[in-house]
Amino acid sequence: MNEKLKIKISIADRIYPLTVDPSQEEGLQSASKKIDVMIKQFEQNYAVRDKQDVLAMCALQFASQLEQKQIEKTEDSQESLERLKTINDLLATYLEK
């Protein structure tokens, strides 16, 4: 039986209690630290009036990184598929001889 953990995550000086699988804890802790680092960077580099603005900027940054990785993954998959087709064609040609 997989027991759930009760943890507290801090984001933007607020504490969020969560109940998670043990396998999720490390990822959540790491993510909250990355968010706080990004918040500090935005606050230092831009005139930000409100924490909500900073959090929106963080969300956009993380979402765009995720989207870019998906685009790159799709492009890599397409390239791999084309290479496999080329190899398959070469093998078929070789086996026909």
Coordinates of N, CA and C in Angstrom, one line a residue:
M1 N 0.8 -1.2 0.0 CA 0.0 0.0 0.0 C 0.9 1.2 0.0
N2 N 0.6 2.1 -0.9 CA 1.4 3.3 -1.0 C 0.9 4.5 -0.1
E3 N 1.6 4.7 0.9 CA 1.2 5.8 1.8 C 1.5 7.2 1.3
K4 N 0.6 8.1 1.6 CA 0.7 9.5 1.1 C 1.5 10.2 2.2
L5 N 2.3 11.2 1.7 CA 3.0 12.1 2.6 C 2.3 13.5 2.7
K6 N 2.3 14.0 3.8 CA 1.9 15.4 4.0 C 3.1 16.3 4.0
I7 N 3.2 17.2 3.1 CA 4.3 18.1 3.0 C 3.8 19.5 2.9
K8 N 4.7 20.5 3.1 CA 4.4 21.9 3.0 C 5.4 22.5 2.0
I9 N 4.8 23.1 1.0 CA 5.6 23.7 -0.1 C 5.5 25.3 0.1
S10 N 6.6 25.9 0.0 CA 6.6 27.4 0.1 C 6.8 28.0 -1.3
I11 N 5.9 28.8 -1.7 CA 6.0 29.6 -2.9 C 5.6 31.0 -2.7
A12 N 6.5 31.9 -3.0 CA 6.3 33.4 -2.9 C 5.9 33.7 -1.4
D13 N 6.6 33.2 -0.5 CA 6.4 33.5 0.9 C 5.0 33.0 1.4
R14 N 4.4 32.0 0.8 CA 3.2 31.4 1.2 C 3.4 29.9 1.4
I15 N 2.8 29.3 2.3 CA 2.9 27.9 2.6 C 1.7 27.2 2.0
Y16 N 1.9 26.1 1.3 CA 0.8 25.3 0.7 C 1.0 23.9 1.2
P17 N 0.1 23.4 2.1 CA 0.1 22.0 2.5 C -0.4 21.1 1.4
L18 N 0.3 20.0 1.1 CA -0.1 19.1 0.1 C 0.0 17.7 0.6
T19 N -0.8 16.8 0.1 CA -0.7 15.4 0.3 C -0.3 14.7 -1.0
V20 N 0.8 14.1 -1.0 CA 1.4 13.6 -2.3 C 2.0 12.2 -2.1
D21 N 2.2 11.5 -3.2 CA 2.9 10.3 -3.2 C 4.4 10.5 -2.9
P22 N 5.0 9.6 -2.2 CA 6.4 9.9 -1.8 C 7.3 10.1 -3.0
S23 N 7.0 9.5 -4.2 CA 7.8 9.7 -5.4 C 7.7 11.1 -5.9
Q24 N 6.7 11.9 -5.5 CA 6.5 13.3 -6.0 C 7.2 14.3 -5.2
E25 N 7.5 14.0 -3.9 CA 8.0 15.0 -3.0 C 9.3 15.7 -3.5
E26 N 10.3 15.0 -4.0 CA 11.5 15.6 -4.4 C 11.3 16.6 -5.6
G27 N 10.4 16.2 -6.5 CA 10.1 17.0 -7.7 C 9.4 18.3 -7.3
L28 N 8.5 18.2 -6.3 CA 7.7 19.3 -5.9 C 8.6 20.3 -5.1
Q29 N 9.5 19.7 -4.3 CA 10.4 20.6 -3.5 C 11.3 21.4 -4.5
S30 N 11.8 20.6 -5.4 CA 12.7 21.3 -6.4 C 12.0 22.3 -7.2
A31 N 10.8 22.0 -7.6 CA 10.0 23.0 -8.4 C 9.7 24.3 -7.6
S32 N 9.4 24.1 -6.3 CA 9.1 25.3 -5.5 C 10.4 26.2 -5.4
K33 N 11.5 25.5 -5.2 CA 12.8 26.3 -5.1 C 13.1 27.0 -6.4
K34 N 12.8 26.4 -7.6 CA 13.1 27.0 -8.9 C 12.1 28.2 -9.0
I35 N 10.9 28.1 -8.6 CA 9.9 29.2 -8.7 C 10.4 30.3 -7.9
D36 N 10.8 30.1 -6.6 CA 11.3 31.2 -5.8 C 12.5 31.9 -6.3
V37 N 13.4 31.1 -6.9 CA 14.6 31.7 -7.6 C 14.2 32.6 -8.7
M38 N 13.2 32.1 -9.5 CA 12.7 32.9 -10.7 C 12.0 34.2 -10.2
I39 N 11.2 34.0 -9.1 CA 10.5 35.2 -8.6 C 11.6 36.3 -8.2
K40 N 12.6 35.9 -7.5 CA 13.6 36.9 -7.1 C 14.3 37.5 -8.3
Q41 N 14.5 36.7 -9.4 CA 15.2 37.3 -10.6 C 14.2 38.3 -11.2
F42 N 13.0 38.0 -11.3 CA 12.0 38.9 -11.9 C 11.9 40.2 -11.1
E43 N 11.9 40.0 -9.8 CA 11.7 41.2 -8.9 C 13.0 42.1 -9.0
Q44 N 14.2 41.5 -9.2 CA 15.4 42.3 -9.3 C 15.5 42.9 -10.7
N45 N 15.0 42.3 -11.7 CA 15.3 42.8 -13.1 C 14.1 43.6 -13.6
Y46 N 13.0 43.6 -13.0 CA 11.8 44.3 -13.6 C 11.1 45.1 -12.5
A47 N 10.5 46.2 -12.9 CA 9.7 46.9 -11.9 C 8.3 46.2 -11.8
V48 N 8.2 45.4 -10.7 CA 7.0 44.6 -10.5 C 6.2 45.2 -9.4
R49 N 4.9 45.4 -9.7 CA 4.1 46.0 -8.7 C 3.4 45.0 -7.7
D50 N 3.3 43.8 -8.2 CA 2.5 42.8 -7.4 C 3.0 41.4 -7.6
K51 N 2.9 40.6 -6.5 CA 3.4 39.2 -6.6 C 2.6 38.5 -7.6
Q52 N 1.3 38.8 -7.9 CA 0.6 38.1 -8.9 C 1.2 38.3 -10.2
D53 N 1.7 39.5 -10.5 CA 2.4 39.7 -11.8 C 3.6 38.9 -11.9
V54 N 4.4 38.8 -10.8 CA 5.6 37.9 -10.9 C 5.2 36.5 -11.1
L55 N 4.2 36.0 -10.4 CA 3.8 34.6 -10.5 C 3.3 34.3 -11.9
A56 N 2.6 35.3 -12.5 CA 2.1 35.1 -13.9 C 3.3 35.0 -14.9
M57 N 4.4 35.9 -14.6 CA 5.6 35.8 -15.4 C 6.3 34.5 -15.3
C58 N 6.3 34.0 -14.1 CA 6.9 32.6 -13.8 C 6.2 31.5 -14.5
A59 N 4.8 31.6 -14.4 CA 4.0 30.6 -15.1 C 4.3 30.6 -16.6
L60 N 4.3 31.8 -17.2 CA 4.6 31.9 -18.6 C 6.0 31.4 -19.0
Q61 N 6.9 31.7 -18.2 CA 8.3 31.2 -18.4 C 8.4 29.7 -18.4
F62 N 7.8 29.1 -17.4 CA 7.8 27.6 -17.3 C 7.0 27.0 -18.4
A63 N 5.8 27.5 -18.7 CA 5.0 27.0 -19.8 C 5.7 27.1 -21.1
S64 N 6.4 28.2 -21.4 CA 7.1 28.3 -22.7 C 8.2 27.4 -22.8
Q65 N 8.9 27.1 -21.6 CA 10.0 26.1 -21.6 C 9.5 24.7 -22.0
L66 N 8.4 24.4 -21.4 CA 7.7 23.1 -21.6 C 7.3 23.0 -23.0
E67 N 6.7 24.0 -23.6 CA 6.3 24.0 -25.0 C 7.4 23.8 -25.9
Q68 N 8.5 24.5 -25.6 CA 9.7 24.5 -26.5 C 10.3 23.0 -26.5
K69 N 10.3 22.4 -25.3 CA 10.8 21.1 -25.2 C 9.9 20.1 -26.0
Q70 N 8.6 20.3 -26.0 CA 7.7 19.5 -26.7 C 7.9 19.6 -28.2
I71 N 8.2 20.9 -28.7 CA 8.4 21.2 -30.1 C 9.7 20.4 -30.5
E72 N 10.8 20.6 -29.7 CA 12.0 19.9 -30.0 C 11.9 18.4 -30.0
K73 N 11.1 17.9 -29.1 CA 10.9 16.4 -29.0 C 10.2 15.9 -30.3
T74 N 9.2 16.7 -30.7 CA 8.5 16.3 -31.9 C 9.4 16.4 -33.1
E75 N 10.3 17.4 -33.2 CA 11.2 17.5 -34.3 C 12.2 16.4 -34.3
D76 N 12.7 16.0 -33.1 CA 13.6 14.9 -32.9 C 13.0 13.6 -33.4
S77 N 11.7 13.4 -33.0 CA 11.0 12.2 -33.3 C 10.9 12.1 -34.8
Q78 N 10.5 13.2 -35.5 CA 10.4 13.2 -36.9 C 11.7 12.9 -37.6
E79 N 12.8 13.5 -37.1 CA 14.1 13.2 -37.7 C 14.5 11.7 -37.5
S80 N 14.2 11.2 -36.4 CA 14.5 9.8 -36.1 C 13.7 8.9 -37.0
L81 N 12.4 9.2 -37.2 CA 11.6 8.4 -38.1 C 12.1 8.4 -39.5
E82 N 12.5 9.6 -40.0 CA 13.1 9.7 -41.3 C 14.4 8.8 -41.5
R83 N 15.2 8.9 -40.4 CA 16.4 8.1 -40.5 C 16.1 6.6 -40.5
L84 N 15.1 6.2 -39.7 CA 14.7 4.8 -39.7 C 14.2 4.3 -41.0
K85 N 13.4 5.2 -41.7 CA 12.9 4.9 -43.0 C 14.0 4.7 -44.0
T86 N 15.0 5.6 -43.9 CA 16.2 5.5 -44.8 C 16.9 4.1 -44.6
I87 N 17.1 3.8 -43.3 CA 17.8 2.5 -43.0 C 17.0 1.4 -43.5
N88 N 15.7 1.4 -43.3 CA 14.8 0.3 -43.7 C 14.9 0.2 -45.2
D89 N 14.9 1.3 -46.0 CA 15.0 1.2 -47.4 C 16.3 0.6 -47.9
L90 N 17.4 1.0 -47.2 CA 18.7 0.5 -47.5 C 18.8 -1.0 -47.2
L91 N 18.2 -1.5 -46.1 CA 18.1 -2.9 -45.8 C 17.3 -3.7 -46.8
A92 N 16.2 -3.1 -47.2 CA 15.3 -3.8 -48.2 C 16.0 -3.9 -49.5
T93 N 16.7 -2.9 -49.9 CA 17.5 -2.9 -51.2 C 18.6 -4.0 -51.1
Y94 N 19.3 -4.0 -50.0 CA 20.4 -5.0 -49.8 C 19.8 -6.4 -49.8
L95 N 18.7 -6.6 -49.1 CA 18.1 -8.0 -49.0 C 17.6 -8.5 -50.4
E96 N 17.2 -7.6 -51.2 CA 16.7 -7.9 -52.5 C 17.8 -8.5 -53.4
K97 N 19.0 -8.1 -53.2 CA 20.2 -8.6 -54.0 C 20.5 -10.0 -53.9

